[in-house]
Amino acid sequence: MENIVCRFSYDIDPLPKIYDGRVILIGDAAHAKSSTRARGMTSGWEDGLCLAQHLRDSANIAEALENFQAERLPIVHEYQRTSREMSLKIGRR
């Protein structure tokens, strides 16, 4: 019997923005990454908490979404970059 090994890893390229008008993407919809950093569920949860705080503390929704994006994009882009690097190092494509 043959051993079947799958080494594929799926992610998306970092998005330049994650909201448009009053629509926002959070979690994997905004920053899907491979599982090598084990940050998928956690980063989605962090998105939700951060968004709730900005909605609570901002004068309006537009300000909240802009502030949320400014805070989270650098963080999740780093998760995506390092996750992809780790995947390539261990042989995932």
Backbone as a printed PyTorch tensor [residue, N CA C, xyz], in Angstrom:
tensor([[[  0.8440,  -1.1760,   0.0000],
         [  0.0000,   0.0000,   0.0000],
         [  0.8950,   1.2480,   0.0000]],

        [[  0.5470,   2.2090,  -0.8160],
         [  1.3090,   3.4580,  -0.9080],
         [  0.9070,   4.4340,   0.1880]],

        [[  1.8790,   5.2070,   0.6220],
         [  1.5750,   6.3180,   1.5200],
         [  1.2730,   7.5370,   0.6740]],

        [[  0.1810,   8.1580,   0.9350],
         [ -0.2010,   9.3620,   0.1990],
         [  0.0380,  10.5580,   1.1060]],

        [[  0.8240,  11.4860,   0.6150],
         [  1.1500,  12.6750,   1.3880],
         [  0.7040,  13.8990,   0.6040]],

        [[ -0.0320,  14.7400,   1.2520],
         [ -0.4810,  15.9850,   0.6290],
         [  0.1970,  17.1430,   1.3520]],

        [[  0.8390,  18.0080,   0.6040],
         [  1.5460,  19.1340,   1.2170],
         [  1.0690,  20.4710,   0.6440]],

        [[ -0.1900,  20.5690,   0.3820],
         [ -0.7130,  21.8260,  -0.1260],
         [ -1.1420,  22.7160,   1.0310]],

        [[ -0.9660,  23.9710,   0.8500],
         [ -1.3240,  24.9590,   1.8560],
         [ -2.0340,  26.0970,   1.1340]],

        [[ -3.1600,  26.4980,   1.6420],
         [ -3.9570,  27.5100,   0.9620],
         [ -3.9870,  28.8050,   1.7540]],

        [[ -3.8290,  29.8860,   1.0390],
         [ -3.9410,  31.2020,   1.6270],
         [ -4.3560,  32.1800,   0.5430]],

        [[ -4.4930,  33.4440,   0.9070],
         [ -4.7720,  34.4800,  -0.0810],
         [ -3.7070,  35.5570,   0.0590]],

        [[ -3.4720,  36.2920,  -1.0130],
         [ -2.5490,  37.4220,  -0.9350],
         [ -3.1630,  38.4990,  -0.0480]],

        [[ -2.3290,  39.2500,   0.6590],
         [ -2.8520,  40.3300,   1.5020],
         [ -3.6940,  41.3220,   0.6960]],

        [[ -4.8270,  41.6710,   1.2470],
         [ -5.7250,  42.6330,   0.6010],
         [ -5.3030,  44.0540,   0.9630]],

        [[ -5.4150,  44.9920,   0.0290],
         [ -5.0310,  46.3780,   0.3330],
         [ -6.0080,  47.0610,   1.2860]],

        [[ -7.2500,  46.5870,   1.3110],
         [ -8.2440,  47.1190,   2.2520],
         [ -9.2550,  46.0300,   2.5410]],

        [[ -9.9130,  46.1480,   3.6790],
         [-10.8700,  45.1080,   4.0670],
         [-12.2720,  45.6560,   4.3330]],

        [[-12.4850,  46.9070,   3.9480],
         [-13.8550,  47.4120,   4.0270],
         [-14.1300,  48.3490,   2.8630]],

        [[-15.4030,  48.4640,   2.5490],
         [-15.8640,  49.3680,   1.4970],
         [-17.2340,  49.8600,   1.9240]],

        [[-17.3450,  51.1310,   2.1440],
         [-18.6170,  51.6770,   2.6330],
         [-18.8870,  51.1540,   4.0310]],

        [[-20.0090,  50.4520,   4.1850],
         [-20.3700,  49.8930,   5.4900],
         [-20.2240,  48.3800,   5.5200]],

        [[-19.4930,  47.8210,   4.5620],
         [-19.2540,  46.3780,   4.5060],
         [-17.8030,  46.1070,   4.8730]],

        [[-17.5950,  45.1790,   5.7840],
         [-16.2410,  44.8520,   6.2260],
         [-16.0390,  43.3440,   6.2180]],

        [[-14.8280,  42.9280,   5.8800],
         [-14.4470,  41.5190,   5.9360],
         [-13.6150,  41.3000,   7.1990]],

        [[-13.8940,  40.2120,   7.9070],
         [-13.0680,  39.8520,   9.0540],
         [-12.7420,  38.3630,   8.9590]],

        [[-11.8080,  37.9140,   9.7690],
         [-11.4380,  36.4970,   9.7720],
         [-10.8530,  36.0690,   8.4460]],

        [[-11.0510,  34.7970,   8.1040],
         [-10.4750,  34.2550,   6.8730],
         [-10.9690,  34.9520,   5.6090]],

        [[-12.1380,  35.5530,   5.6510],
         [-12.6120,  36.3010,   4.4810],
         [-11.6730,  37.4560,   4.1690]],

        [[-11.0470,  38.0060,   5.1940],
         [-10.1560,  39.1530,   5.0200],
         [ -8.6940,  38.7580,   4.9120]],

        [[ -8.3240,  37.6470,   5.5230],
         [ -6.8960,  37.3160,   5.5910],
         [ -6.6550,  35.8230,   5.7750]],

        [[ -7.1730,  35.0220,   4.8580],
         [ -6.9360,  33.5750,   4.9450],
         [ -5.4440,  33.2860,   4.8530]],

        [[ -5.0150,  32.3680,   5.6830],
         [ -3.6030,  31.9890,   5.7050],
         [ -3.5090,  30.4930,   5.9750]],

        [[ -2.3430,  29.9190,   5.6810],
         [ -2.1640,  28.4940,   5.9410],
         [ -2.1530,  28.2540,   7.4510]],

        [[ -2.2400,  27.0190,   7.8100],
         [ -2.3300,  26.6710,   9.2310],
         [ -0.9730,  26.5970,   9.9280]],

        [[  0.1040,  26.9040,   9.2460],
         [  1.4300,  26.7470,   9.8390],
         [  1.6600,  27.6360,  11.0550]],

        [[  1.0200,  28.7700,  11.1540],
         [  1.1750,  29.6410,  12.3240],
         [  0.0880,  29.4050,  13.3650]],

        [[ -0.8920,  28.5900,  13.0250],
         [ -1.9990,  28.2900,  13.9490],
         [ -2.6540,  29.5780,  14.4580]],

        [[ -2.9210,  30.5090,  13.5610],
         [ -3.5080,  31.7960,  13.9320],
         [ -4.8760,  32.0270,  13.2930]],

        [[ -5.4330,  31.0310,  12.6260],
         [ -6.6820,  31.2340,  11.9020],
         [ -7.8360,  31.6560,  12.7770]],

        [[ -8.2500,  30.7970,  13.6870],
         [ -9.3880,  31.1130,  14.5350],
         [ -9.0660,  32.2840,  15.4600]],

        [[ -7.8590,  32.3040,  15.9910],
         [ -7.4900,  33.3550,  16.9210],
         [ -7.5210,  34.7290,  16.2690]],

        [[ -6.9860,  34.8330,  15.0520],
         [ -6.9740,  36.1440,  14.4030],
         [ -8.3870,  36.5910,  14.0280]],

        [[ -9.2590,  35.6540,  13.6940],
         [-10.6560,  36.0100,  13.4380],
         [-11.3470,  36.5110,  14.6980]],

        [[-11.0640,  35.8540,  15.8170],
         [-11.6210,  36.2760,  17.1020],
         [-11.0830,  37.6590,  17.4740]],

        [[ -9.7800,  37.8620,  17.2600],
         [ -9.1870,  39.1800,  17.5330],
         [ -9.8390,  40.2550,  16.6720]],

        [[-10.1260,  39.9290,  15.4040],
         [-10.8230,  40.8720,  14.5240],
         [-12.1580,  41.2910,  15.1320]],

        [[-12.9320,  40.2990,  15.5720],
         [-14.2460,  40.5880,  16.1340],
         [-14.1700,  41.4650,  17.3690]],

        [[-13.2460,  41.1670,  18.2480],
         [-13.0760,  41.9600,  19.4650],
         [-12.6290,  43.3800,  19.1350]],

        [[-11.6570,  43.4860,  18.2390],
         [-11.1390,  44.8030,  17.8470],
         [-12.2320,  45.6370,  17.1740]],

        [[-13.0020,  45.0120,  16.2860],
         [-14.0820,  45.7320,  15.6100],
         [-15.1200,  46.2160,  16.6200]],

        [[-15.4750,  45.3730,  17.5790],
         [-16.4480,  45.7720,  18.6000],
         [-15.9380,  46.9780,  19.3930]],

        [[-14.6660,  46.9760,  19.7350],
         [-14.1000,  48.1010,  20.4780],
         [-14.1240,  49.3860,  19.6610]],

        [[-13.7990,  49.2820,  18.3710],
         [-13.8200,  50.4850,  17.5310],
         [-15.2430,  50.9870,  17.3100]],

        [[-16.2010,  50.0820,  17.1580],
         [-17.5880,  50.5090,  17.0120],
         [-18.0760,  51.2020,  18.2910]],

        [[-17.6420,  50.7120,  19.4260],
         [-18.0250,  51.3180,  20.7050],
         [-17.3930,  52.6990,  20.8950]],

        [[-16.1330,  52.8470,  20.4970],
         [-15.3620,  54.0440,  20.8370],
         [-15.3520,  55.1280,  19.7610]],

        [[-15.8470,  54.8390,  18.5800],
         [-15.7770,  55.8130,  17.4830],
         [-17.0450,  56.6500,  17.3920]],

        [[-16.9110,  57.8120,  16.7730],
         [-18.0470,  58.7270,  16.6330],
         [-19.0790,  58.2110,  15.6380]],

        [[-18.6350,  57.4380,  14.6460],
         [-19.5550,  56.9150,  13.6380],
         [-18.9730,  55.6380,  13.0310]],

        [[-19.7690,  54.9640,  12.2280],
         [-19.3470,  53.6840,  11.6550],
         [-18.1580,  53.8540,  10.7140]],

        [[-18.1750,  54.8780,   9.8870],
         [-17.0700,  55.0820,   8.9470],
         [-15.7390,  55.2350,   9.6860]],

        [[-15.7410,  56.0050,  10.7430],
         [-14.5320,  56.1840,  11.5480],
         [-14.1100,  54.8610,  12.1900]],

        [[-15.0630,  54.1140,  12.6940],
         [-14.7640,  52.8250,  13.3260],
         [-14.1120,  51.8640,  12.3360]],

        [[-14.6540,  51.7920,  11.1250],
         [-14.1050,  50.8740,  10.1290],
         [-12.7170,  51.2990,   9.6770]],

        [[-12.5160,  52.5860,   9.5130],
         [-11.1980,  53.0870,   9.1180],
         [-10.1670,  52.7970,  10.2070]],

        [[-10.5160,  53.0490,  11.4490],
         [ -9.6030,  52.7970,  12.5590],
         [ -9.3290,  51.3050,  12.7340]],

        [[-10.3590,  50.4930,  12.5710],
         [-10.1850,  49.0380,  12.6450],
         [ -9.2010,  48.5680,  11.5770]],

        [[ -9.4170,  49.0130,  10.3580],
         [ -8.5380,  48.6160,   9.2590],
         [ -7.0960,  49.0730,   9.5140]],

        [[ -6.9230,  50.2840,   9.9840],
         [ -5.5790,  50.8070,  10.2500],
         [ -4.8720,  49.9950,  11.3290]],

        [[ -5.6200,  49.5140,  12.3030],
         [ -5.0100,  48.7190,  13.3730],
         [ -4.7310,  47.2840,  12.9430]],

        [[ -5.6810,  46.6510,  12.2730],
         [ -5.5760,  45.2140,  12.0150],
         [ -4.7700,  44.8390,  10.7690]],

        [[ -4.8260,  45.6370,   9.7100],
         [ -4.1380,  45.2240,   8.4760],
         [ -2.6500,  44.9440,   8.6710]],

        [[ -1.8870,  45.7990,   9.3210],
         [ -0.4640,  45.4730,   9.4950],
         [ -0.2510,  44.1630,  10.2560]],

        [[ -1.0950,  43.8900,  11.2210],
         [ -0.9660,  42.6740,  12.0260],
         [ -1.2710,  41.4390,  11.1850]],

        [[ -2.4100,  41.4410,  10.5050],
         [ -2.7850,  40.2420,   9.7530],
         [ -1.9210,  40.0570,   8.5080]],

        [[ -1.4270,  41.1450,   7.9380],
         [ -0.4960,  40.9950,   6.8120],
         [  0.7760,  40.2910,   7.2710]],

        [[  1.2300,  40.6070,   8.4610],
         [  2.4100,  39.9310,   9.0170],
         [  2.1200,  38.4540,   9.2580]],

        [[  0.9440,  38.1290,   9.7930],
         [  0.5540,  36.7250,   9.9610],
         [  0.5820,  36.0060,   8.6170]],

        [[  0.0060,  36.6350,   7.5910],
         [ -0.0400,  36.0090,   6.2690],
         [  1.3610,  35.8070,   5.7060]],

        [[  2.1970,  36.8170,   5.8210],
         [  3.5480,  36.7290,   5.2630],
         [  4.3420,  35.6180,   5.9380]],

        [[  4.3530,  35.5970,   7.2580],
         [  5.1540,  34.5990,   7.9610],
         [  4.5580,  33.1980,   7.8280]],

        [[  3.2550,  33.1060,   7.7440],
         [  2.6180,  31.8110,   7.5330],
         [  3.0160,  31.2310,   6.1800]],

        [[  3.0050,  32.0660,   5.1540],
         [  3.4040,  31.6070,   3.8220],
         [  4.8790,  31.2030,   3.8140]],

        [[  5.7290,  31.9900,   4.4550],
         [  7.1540,  31.6480,   4.5300],
         [  7.3620,  30.3030,   5.2100]],

        [[  6.6770,  30.0900,   6.3080],
         [  6.8100,  28.8120,   7.0360],
         [  6.3120,  27.6500,   6.1920]],

        [[  5.2170,  27.8460,   5.4820],
         [  4.6840,  26.7910,   4.6200],
         [  5.6990,  26.4020,   3.5480]],

        [[  6.3260,  27.3910,   2.9460],
         [  7.3100,  27.1040,   1.9090],
         [  8.5300,  26.3900,   2.4820]],

        [[  8.9430,  26.7420,   3.6890],
         [ 10.1030,  26.0960,   4.3190],
         [  9.8600,  24.6270,   4.6110]],

        [[  8.6400,  24.2690,   4.9490],
         [  8.3610,  22.8660,   5.2810],
         [  7.8710,  22.0620,   4.0760]],

        [[  7.9130,  22.6830,   2.9040],
         [  7.5950,  21.9470,   1.6880],
         [  6.1710,  22.0120,   1.2220]],

        [[  5.3590,  22.8700,   1.8240],
         [  3.9950,  23.0410,   1.3210],
         [  4.0280,  23.9950,   0.1420]],

        [[  3.1390,  23.7650,  -0.7880],
         [  3.0550,  24.6290,  -1.9570],
         [  1.7760,  25.4310,  -1.9240]]])
